[in-house]
Coordinates of C-alpha atoms in Angstrom, one line a residue:
M1 CA -84.0 -1.1 -17.9
S2 CA -86.3 1.3 -16.4
P3 CA -87.0 2.1 -12.9
D4 CA -90.3 -0.1 -12.7
E5 CA -88.8 -2.9 -14.3
T6 CA -85.9 -2.6 -11.7
I7 CA -88.5 -2.5 -8.3
T8 CA -90.1 -5.5 -10.5
H9 CA -86.8 -7.6 -10.3
L10 CA -85.9 -6.6 -6.9
M11 CA -89.1 -8.2 -5.5
G12 CA -88.3 -11.2 -7.7
A13 CA -84.7 -11.6 -6.5
T14 CA -86.3 -10.7 -2.4
A15 CA -89.0 -13.8 -3.1
V16 CA -86.2 -16.1 -4.2
I17 CA -83.1 -15.4 -1.8
L18 CA -85.8 -15.1 1.2
A19 CA -87.6 -19.0 0.4
A20 CA -84.4 -20.6 -0.8
A21 CA -82.6 -18.8 2.7
H22 CA -85.3 -19.9 5.2
G23 CA -86.3 -23.1 3.2
A24 CA -82.7 -24.1 3.7
G25 CA -82.5 -22.8 7.4
M26 CA -85.4 -25.7 8.2
L27 CA -83.1 -28.1 6.1
A28 CA -80.5 -27.7 8.6
R29 CA -82.9 -28.1 11.6
K30 CA -83.9 -31.4 10.5
L31 CA -80.2 -32.5 9.5
G32 CA -79.1 -31.4 13.3
Q33 CA -77.2 -28.2 12.4
P34 CA -78.1 -24.8 13.0
S35 CA -80.4 -22.4 10.4
I36 CA -78.0 -19.9 10.0
V37 CA -75.8 -22.4 8.5
G38 CA -78.3 -23.7 5.9
Q39 CA -79.0 -20.2 5.2
L40 CA -75.8 -19.2 4.5
I41 CA -74.9 -22.5 2.4
A42 CA -78.1 -21.2 0.1
G43 CA -76.6 -18.1 -0.1
I44 CA -73.6 -19.2 -1.6
A45 CA -75.5 -21.4 -4.0
L46 CA -77.3 -18.6 -5.2
G47 CA -73.9 -16.7 -6.1
P48 CA -71.4 -18.6 -9.1
S49 CA -71.2 -21.7 -7.1
L50 CA -74.1 -22.8 -9.0
L51 CA -75.4 -19.8 -11.2
S52 CA -72.4 -20.7 -13.1
Q53 CA -73.2 -24.3 -13.6
L54 CA -76.8 -23.4 -15.6
P55 CA -77.3 -21.1 -18.7
S56 CA -76.4 -17.3 -17.8
S57 CA -80.5 -16.2 -18.8
V58 CA -81.2 -17.9 -16.0
G59 CA -78.8 -16.1 -13.5
N60 CA -79.2 -12.6 -15.4
T61 CA -83.2 -12.9 -14.8
L62 CA -82.5 -13.7 -11.0
F63 CA -80.0 -11.7 -10.1
P64 CA -79.6 -9.0 -13.0
A65 CA -76.7 -6.7 -12.9
E66 CA -78.7 -3.4 -11.8
I67 CA -80.4 -4.6 -8.6
A68 CA -76.9 -5.2 -7.4
P69 CA -76.0 -2.5 -5.6
M70 CA -80.0 -2.4 -4.1
L71 CA -78.9 -6.3 -2.8
T72 CA -75.6 -5.0 -1.3
A73 CA -77.5 -2.3 0.4
L74 CA -79.6 -5.0 2.0
G75 CA -76.8 -7.0 2.8
Q76 CA -75.4 -3.8 4.6
V77 CA -78.5 -3.1 6.7
S78 CA -79.0 -6.9 7.4
L79 CA -75.2 -6.8 8.8
V80 CA -75.5 -3.5 11.2
L81 CA -78.5 -5.0 12.5
F82 CA -77.2 -8.6 13.3
L83 CA -73.8 -7.1 14.6
Y84 CA -75.8 -3.8 16.6
F85 CA -77.3 -6.8 18.5
V86 CA -74.2 -9.3 18.9
G87 CA -72.9 -6.0 20.6
Y88 CA -75.4 -5.7 22.7
E89 CA -75.8 -9.5 23.8
L90 CA -71.9 -8.7 24.2
D91 CA -71.4 -8.5 28.1
L92 CA -68.2 -6.5 28.8
G93 CA -68.3 -8.1 32.6
L94 CA -66.6 -11.3 30.9
L95 CA -63.6 -8.8 31.4
R96 CA -63.9 -8.6 35.0
G97 CA -63.8 -11.4 37.6
R98 CA -63.5 -14.1 35.3
S99 CA -62.6 -17.4 37.1
R100 CA -59.3 -19.0 36.0
S101 CA -60.7 -22.0 33.7
T102 CA -62.5 -18.9 31.5
L103 CA -59.6 -17.1 31.1
S104 CA -57.5 -19.5 30.5
V105 CA -59.6 -21.0 27.7
A106 CA -60.1 -17.8 25.9
M107 CA -56.5 -17.2 26.2
A108 CA -55.2 -20.7 24.7
G109 CA -58.4 -20.2 21.9
F110 CA -57.1 -17.0 20.9
L111 CA -53.6 -16.7 21.1
V112 CA -52.7 -20.7 20.0
P113 CA -54.4 -19.9 16.9
M114 CA -52.9 -16.6 16.1
V115 CA -49.7 -17.8 16.9
L116 CA -49.9 -20.8 14.4
G117 CA -51.8 -19.2 12.2
A118 CA -49.5 -16.3 11.0
G119 CA -46.5 -19.2 11.3
A120 CA -48.6 -20.9 8.8
A121 CA -49.3 -17.9 6.8
M122 CA -45.7 -17.7 6.6
L123 CA -44.5 -20.9 6.0
F124 CA -46.3 -21.0 3.4
H125 CA -46.4 -17.7 1.8
G126 CA -45.8 -19.2 -1.4
T127 CA -49.0 -21.8 -2.1
L128 CA -50.6 -18.6 -0.9
H129 CA -49.0 -17.1 -3.3
E130 CA -50.7 -19.2 -5.9
L131 CA -54.4 -18.3 -4.5
G132 CA -54.1 -14.9 -6.4
L133 CA -52.0 -13.3 -3.0
P134 CA -48.9 -10.9 -3.2
E135 CA -45.6 -12.8 -3.4
D136 CA -44.3 -10.6 -0.4
M137 CA -46.9 -10.4 2.0
S138 CA -47.8 -7.4 4.2
A139 CA -48.1 -8.3 8.3
R140 CA -51.5 -7.3 7.7
S141 CA -52.2 -9.9 5.9
V142 CA -50.9 -12.4 7.6
V143 CA -52.1 -11.0 10.9
F144 CA -55.6 -10.7 9.0
L145 CA -55.3 -14.9 8.4
A146 CA -54.3 -15.6 12.0
V147 CA -57.5 -13.7 13.5
S148 CA -59.7 -15.4 10.8
L149 CA -57.9 -19.0 12.6
S150 CA -59.2 -17.1 16.3
I151 CA -62.5 -16.2 15.5
T152 CA -65.5 -18.3 17.4
A153 CA -68.6 -17.3 16.3
V154 CA -70.8 -16.1 19.5
P155 CA -74.3 -16.5 18.0
V156 CA -74.0 -19.7 16.7
L157 CA -72.2 -21.0 19.8
I158 CA -75.2 -20.1 21.6
V159 CA -77.7 -21.9 19.3
V160 CA -75.4 -25.1 19.2
V161 CA -75.3 -24.9 23.3
R162 CA -78.8 -24.5 23.9
E163 CA -79.6 -27.1 21.3
N164 CA -77.8 -29.7 22.6
G165 CA -79.4 -29.2 26.6
L166 CA -75.7 -27.6 27.2
A167 CA -77.1 -24.2 28.2
G168 CA -76.3 -23.6 32.2
T169 CA -73.8 -26.6 32.0
V170 CA -70.2 -26.3 33.0
P171 CA -68.8 -26.6 29.4
G172 CA -71.7 -24.0 27.8
V173 CA -70.9 -21.5 30.0
V174 CA -66.7 -21.3 30.4
A175 CA -67.8 -22.1 26.0
V176 CA -69.8 -19.0 25.4
S177 CA -68.0 -17.0 28.7
S178 CA -64.3 -17.0 26.8
A179 CA -66.2 -17.2 23.4
G180 CA -67.0 -13.4 24.5
L181 CA -63.3 -12.6 25.2
I182 CA -61.9 -13.8 22.1
D183 CA -64.4 -11.7 20.5
V184 CA -63.4 -8.7 22.5
V185 CA -59.7 -8.9 21.4
G186 CA -60.7 -10.3 17.7
W187 CA -62.3 -7.7 16.8
S188 CA -60.2 -5.1 18.0
V189 CA -57.1 -6.6 16.1
L190 CA -58.7 -7.1 13.4
L191 CA -60.5 -2.8 13.7
G192 CA -56.4 -2.3 13.8
T193 CA -55.8 -5.0 10.6
I194 CA -57.8 -2.9 8.6
M195 CA -57.3 0.7 10.2
D196 CA -53.9 0.6 9.2
G197 CA -54.1 0.1 5.7
G198 CA -54.9 2.4 3.0
D199 CA -59.0 4.1 2.5
G200 CA -60.4 6.6 0.5
S201 CA -61.3 9.1 3.5
G202 CA -58.6 10.9 2.4
M203 CA -57.4 11.1 6.2
S204 CA -54.2 10.0 7.6
L205 CA -54.1 7.5 9.8
P206 CA -53.4 9.8 12.8
V207 CA -56.5 11.9 12.3
R208 CA -58.2 8.5 11.7
L209 CA -57.0 7.6 15.2
V210 CA -58.0 10.7 16.7
L211 CA -61.6 10.8 15.4
L212 CA -62.3 7.4 16.1
A213 CA -60.9 8.1 19.9
V214 CA -63.3 11.1 20.3
L215 CA -66.2 9.0 18.3
V216 CA -65.4 6.2 21.2
V217 CA -65.6 8.3 24.2
V218 CA -69.0 10.5 22.6
M219 CA -70.9 7.2 22.5
V220 CA -69.6 5.6 25.9
W221 CA -70.3 8.5 27.3
P222 CA -73.1 11.7 26.2
A223 CA -74.3 9.6 23.9
R224 CA -75.1 6.2 26.7
L225 CA -76.1 8.4 29.4
L226 CA -79.1 10.0 26.4
L227 CA -80.0 6.1 25.8
R228 CA -80.0 5.3 29.5
R229 CA -82.7 7.7 29.8
L230 CA -84.3 6.8 26.8
M231 CA -84.4 3.2 27.5
R232 CA -86.2 3.7 31.0
S233 CA -88.8 6.8 30.9
L234 CA -91.9 4.9 31.1
G235 CA -93.2 8.0 28.4
V236 CA -91.6 6.3 25.7
S237 CA -93.5 3.5 23.7
S238 CA -91.6 0.3 22.4
A239 CA -91.7 1.6 18.9
A240 CA -90.7 4.3 19.8
R241 CA -87.5 3.0 21.7
L242 CA -86.7 0.5 19.0
S243 CA -86.3 3.5 16.2
V244 CA -84.0 5.4 18.0
L245 CA -81.7 2.6 19.3
V246 CA -81.9 1.3 15.1
G247 CA -81.1 5.0 14.4
F248 CA -78.1 5.5 16.8
A249 CA -77.0 2.0 15.1
F250 CA -76.8 3.5 12.1
A251 CA -75.5 6.7 13.0
A252 CA -72.2 5.0 14.4
A253 CA -71.8 2.6 11.0
W254 CA -71.6 5.9 8.9
A255 CA -69.3 7.4 11.7
T256 CA -66.9 4.9 11.6
S257 CA -67.6 4.1 7.5
A258 CA -66.5 7.4 6.9
L259 CA -63.5 7.2 8.9
G260 CA -62.9 4.6 6.4
L261 CA -63.3 1.2 8.6
H262 CA -66.2 -1.1 7.8
V263 CA -69.9 -0.6 8.8
I264 CA -69.2 -3.7 11.6
F265 CA -67.3 -1.6 13.8
G266 CA -70.1 1.0 14.3
A267 CA -72.8 -1.4 14.7
L268 CA -70.8 -3.4 17.2
L269 CA -69.9 -0.5 19.3
A270 CA -73.2 1.3 19.4
G271 CA -74.5 -2.5 20.4
V272 CA -71.9 -2.4 23.2
V273 CA -72.4 0.8 24.9
T274 CA -76.1 0.4 24.7
P275 CA -77.4 0.2 28.6
R276 CA -79.4 -2.9 30.0
E277 CA -81.9 -3.2 32.3
P278 CA -81.5 -2.1 35.6
D279 CA -80.8 -5.1 36.8
G280 CA -78.2 -5.8 33.6
T281 CA -80.5 -8.2 31.9
L282 CA -81.1 -7.9 28.2
S283 CA -84.5 -5.8 27.1
P284 CA -86.4 -8.5 25.7
D285 CA -88.5 -6.0 23.3
L286 CA -85.3 -4.9 21.9
V287 CA -84.3 -8.6 21.7
R288 CA -87.3 -10.0 19.8
S289 CA -87.2 -6.9 17.7
L290 CA -84.1 -7.2 16.7
D291 CA -83.7 -10.8 16.3
S292 CA -86.9 -11.4 14.1
I293 CA -85.6 -8.3 12.3
G294 CA -82.2 -9.6 11.5
S295 CA -83.0 -13.2 10.3
L296 CA -85.3 -11.8 7.9
L297 CA -82.9 -9.3 6.4
L298 CA -79.2 -11.4 6.8
P299 CA -80.2 -13.9 4.1
F300 CA -79.5 -10.9 1.5
F301 CA -76.1 -10.6 3.0
F302 CA -75.7 -14.2 2.8
V303 CA -76.2 -13.4 -1.3
V304 CA -73.8 -10.5 -1.4
S305 CA -70.8 -12.7 0.0
G306 CA -71.6 -15.5 -1.6
R307 CA -71.6 -13.5 -5.0
S308 CA -67.7 -13.2 -4.7
V309 CA -67.3 -17.2 -4.0
S310 CA -67.4 -19.9 -6.6
I311 CA -66.6 -23.3 -5.9
G312 CA -66.0 -24.4 -9.0
S313 CA -63.1 -22.1 -10.0
L314 CA -60.9 -24.3 -7.1
D315 CA -57.8 -25.9 -8.7
G316 CA -56.1 -28.8 -7.1
T317 CA -53.9 -26.3 -5.6
A318 CA -56.8 -24.7 -3.7
I319 CA -58.7 -28.4 -2.9
A320 CA -55.4 -28.7 -0.7
V321 CA -55.2 -26.0 1.0
L322 CA -59.1 -26.1 2.1
M323 CA -58.7 -29.5 3.6
A324 CA -55.2 -28.3 5.0
V325 CA -56.8 -25.0 6.8
T326 CA -59.7 -27.1 7.7
V327 CA -57.9 -29.8 9.9
L328 CA -55.8 -26.7 11.6
A329 CA -58.5 -24.8 12.2
V330 CA -60.2 -27.2 14.2
F331 CA -57.1 -28.6 15.7
V332 CA -56.1 -25.1 17.0
K333 CA -59.6 -24.2 18.9
V334 CA -60.0 -28.3 20.0
V335 CA -56.7 -28.7 21.0
P336 CA -55.7 -25.5 22.9
G337 CA -59.2 -25.1 24.4
A338 CA -59.3 -28.7 26.3
L339 CA -56.1 -28.1 27.0
A340 CA -57.0 -25.3 29.2
A341 CA -59.8 -26.4 30.6
R342 CA -58.4 -29.7 31.6
M343 CA -55.3 -27.5 32.6
S344 CA -57.9 -25.6 35.0
K345 CA -58.8 -29.3 36.9
L346 CA -62.0 -29.5 34.7
D347 CA -62.4 -33.2 33.8
N348 CA -61.8 -34.8 30.5
R349 CA -65.5 -35.0 28.7
T350 CA -65.8 -31.2 30.1
S351 CA -63.0 -30.0 28.8
M352 CA -62.8 -31.8 25.4
T353 CA -66.8 -30.6 25.1
I354 CA -65.4 -26.7 25.6
G355 CA -62.6 -27.5 23.3
V356 CA -65.2 -28.6 20.1
L357 CA -67.1 -26.1 21.1
L358 CA -65.0 -22.8 20.5
S359 CA -64.5 -24.6 16.9
T360 CA -68.1 -22.9 16.0
R361 CA -67.3 -20.4 13.4
G362 CA -70.1 -19.1 11.3
L363 CA -71.4 -16.1 10.2
T364 CA -68.8 -14.3 12.2
E365 CA -66.2 -15.9 10.5
L366 CA -67.9 -15.2 7.0
I367 CA -68.1 -11.4 8.5
A368 CA -64.3 -10.9 8.9
L369 CA -63.4 -12.8 5.7
N370 CA -65.8 -10.4 3.7
A371 CA -64.5 -7.0 5.5
G372 CA -61.2 -8.5 4.5
Y373 CA -61.7 -9.5 1.4
E374 CA -62.8 -5.7 0.8
A375 CA -60.2 -4.3 2.5
G376 CA -57.7 -6.2 -0.4
L377 CA -56.6 -8.6 2.4
L378 CA -57.6 -11.9 0.6
S379 CA -57.8 -12.9 -2.9
G380 CA -61.0 -14.5 -4.9
P381 CA -60.0 -18.3 -4.1
L382 CA -58.4 -17.3 -0.7
Y383 CA -61.5 -15.7 0.6
T384 CA -63.8 -19.1 -1.4
V385 CA -61.4 -21.6 0.7
L386 CA -61.7 -19.8 3.8
V387 CA -65.5 -18.7 3.9
L388 CA -65.7 -23.3 3.3
M389 CA -63.6 -23.5 5.9
A390 CA -66.1 -21.6 8.6
I391 CA -68.7 -24.0 7.1
A392 CA -66.7 -27.1 7.4
T393 CA -65.8 -26.4 11.1
T394 CA -68.8 -25.3 12.0
L395 CA -70.9 -28.2 10.4
L396 CA -68.3 -30.7 12.4
T397 CA -69.2 -28.9 15.6
Q398 CA -72.0 -31.2 15.8
P399 CA -70.9 -34.3 15.0
L400 CA -67.7 -33.7 17.3
L401 CA -69.7 -33.4 20.2
V402 CA -71.7 -36.6 19.6
L403 CA -68.3 -38.5 19.4
V404 CA -67.0 -36.7 22.4
Q405 CA -69.8 -37.6 24.3
R406 CA -69.8 -41.0 23.0
V407 CA -66.4 -41.8 24.2
W408 CA -66.4 -41.0 27.9
K409 CA -70.0 -41.9 28.3
K410 CA -68.4 -45.6 27.7
D411 CA -66.3 -44.6 30.2
D412 CA -68.5 -43.3 32.8
T413 CA -70.7 -46.7 32.6
A414 CA -67.2 -48.7 33.0
G415 CA -67.4 -46.8 35.9
G416 CA -64.0 -44.8 35.3
Q417 CA -63.4 -41.0 37.0
D418 CA -61.2 -38.7 35.1
A419 CA -58.2 -37.6 37.3
G420 CA -59.6 -33.9 37.1
G421 CA -62.6 -34.6 38.9
A422 CA -66.3 -36.5 38.2
P423 CA -66.9 -38.2 35.2
G424 CA -70.6 -36.7 35.6
D425 CA -69.1 -33.1 35.8
V426 CA -70.1 -32.0 32.3
E427 CA -73.7 -32.3 33.5
K428 CA -73.4 -29.8 36.6
T429 CA -75.3 -26.7 36.2
V430 CA -74.2 -23.0 36.7
G431 CA -76.4 -21.9 39.1
A432 CA -77.5 -18.2 39.3
G433 CA -75.4 -15.3 40.6
H434 CA -72.3 -18.2 40.6
K435 CA -69.3 -18.1 38.3
P436 CA -68.7 -20.9 35.8
A437 CA -66.2 -23.8 36.5

């Protein structure tokens, strides 16, 4: 295929990807689901799950092998921008002075899934072997599977909270704050899990650790100081500021990739160290630009990830594992999160709402699974199962929220009151400057 023909096919594939993803996103919104869930499903559908059911000429025409590296590159670009945005939104102040309820919910929402996930992986290692994992699973694989059950997708969670009118309420603030803490710990564990494995950098683990420490110090101190001066300089245009910041994100992604890690870690770290406004708020220009660019390009990552998902190839064992892991994934988030909130003297409805919100996984889970798959920690069938679990748990969030509200609304109408507080506590908002719960 000539260069001109390759470019022509790329343009056609881009049109198909954007139209399918954003069309599915609009449909998802009409069905009461976050648009990103529809985009994710569309990306998977454009992979072997759907195209393998059509004549081979259709798949070869839409996505010939020659444009695969270009789609992968666009997917990685979108991933760097998205993780940079996630890191910029992540408030590390959550690690300081958090209320008892937030810390308790975060610990329960991370530790319980980790323990039960690791236990389930070791207990059912024979079944996982049937899905392609080695008979003697490494400690890295066990830890990674445990992490995959512990993740809560903060970006999707924020959308769910906002669209359900929970922004600023006790359950909304506690759930988002707890999920932020879970993300900090979860990404750290994931980094250690992937870094402990072999890589193509040719460097030993101690050397990579030292270089990673140097990178972190440089980014946290001199780089952050320079960025603060840039962002607060009145003589720099918004376009120039955005260009430097995005360039900084890609430089950090390149650095971690050169160390044998995934680009996501550099992008996430770049977002975390990027200074906020003097009053601690996010820069509206940066947020608006990153959100627009990321929303446009993310479908490419979904399509690239969907190429490794083949629903039609799942056998009876894989389907059984999918059902079991989905139930387990919901249970290890909802129950521990709700119990921790209840033990912090929040009422039943608020506690259950928090537990259900923590079960939202979505895109963050897919990013982690993609990194683990590339690191050789997952087989193809198990990757497909966990991707479908991520979609299922996210789709279940909205119906479970409605169920919780209906169950406890009947109690409120009957004039009942929970032992932990007034039944209307879920409607109380957290005022500006006050700590949640």
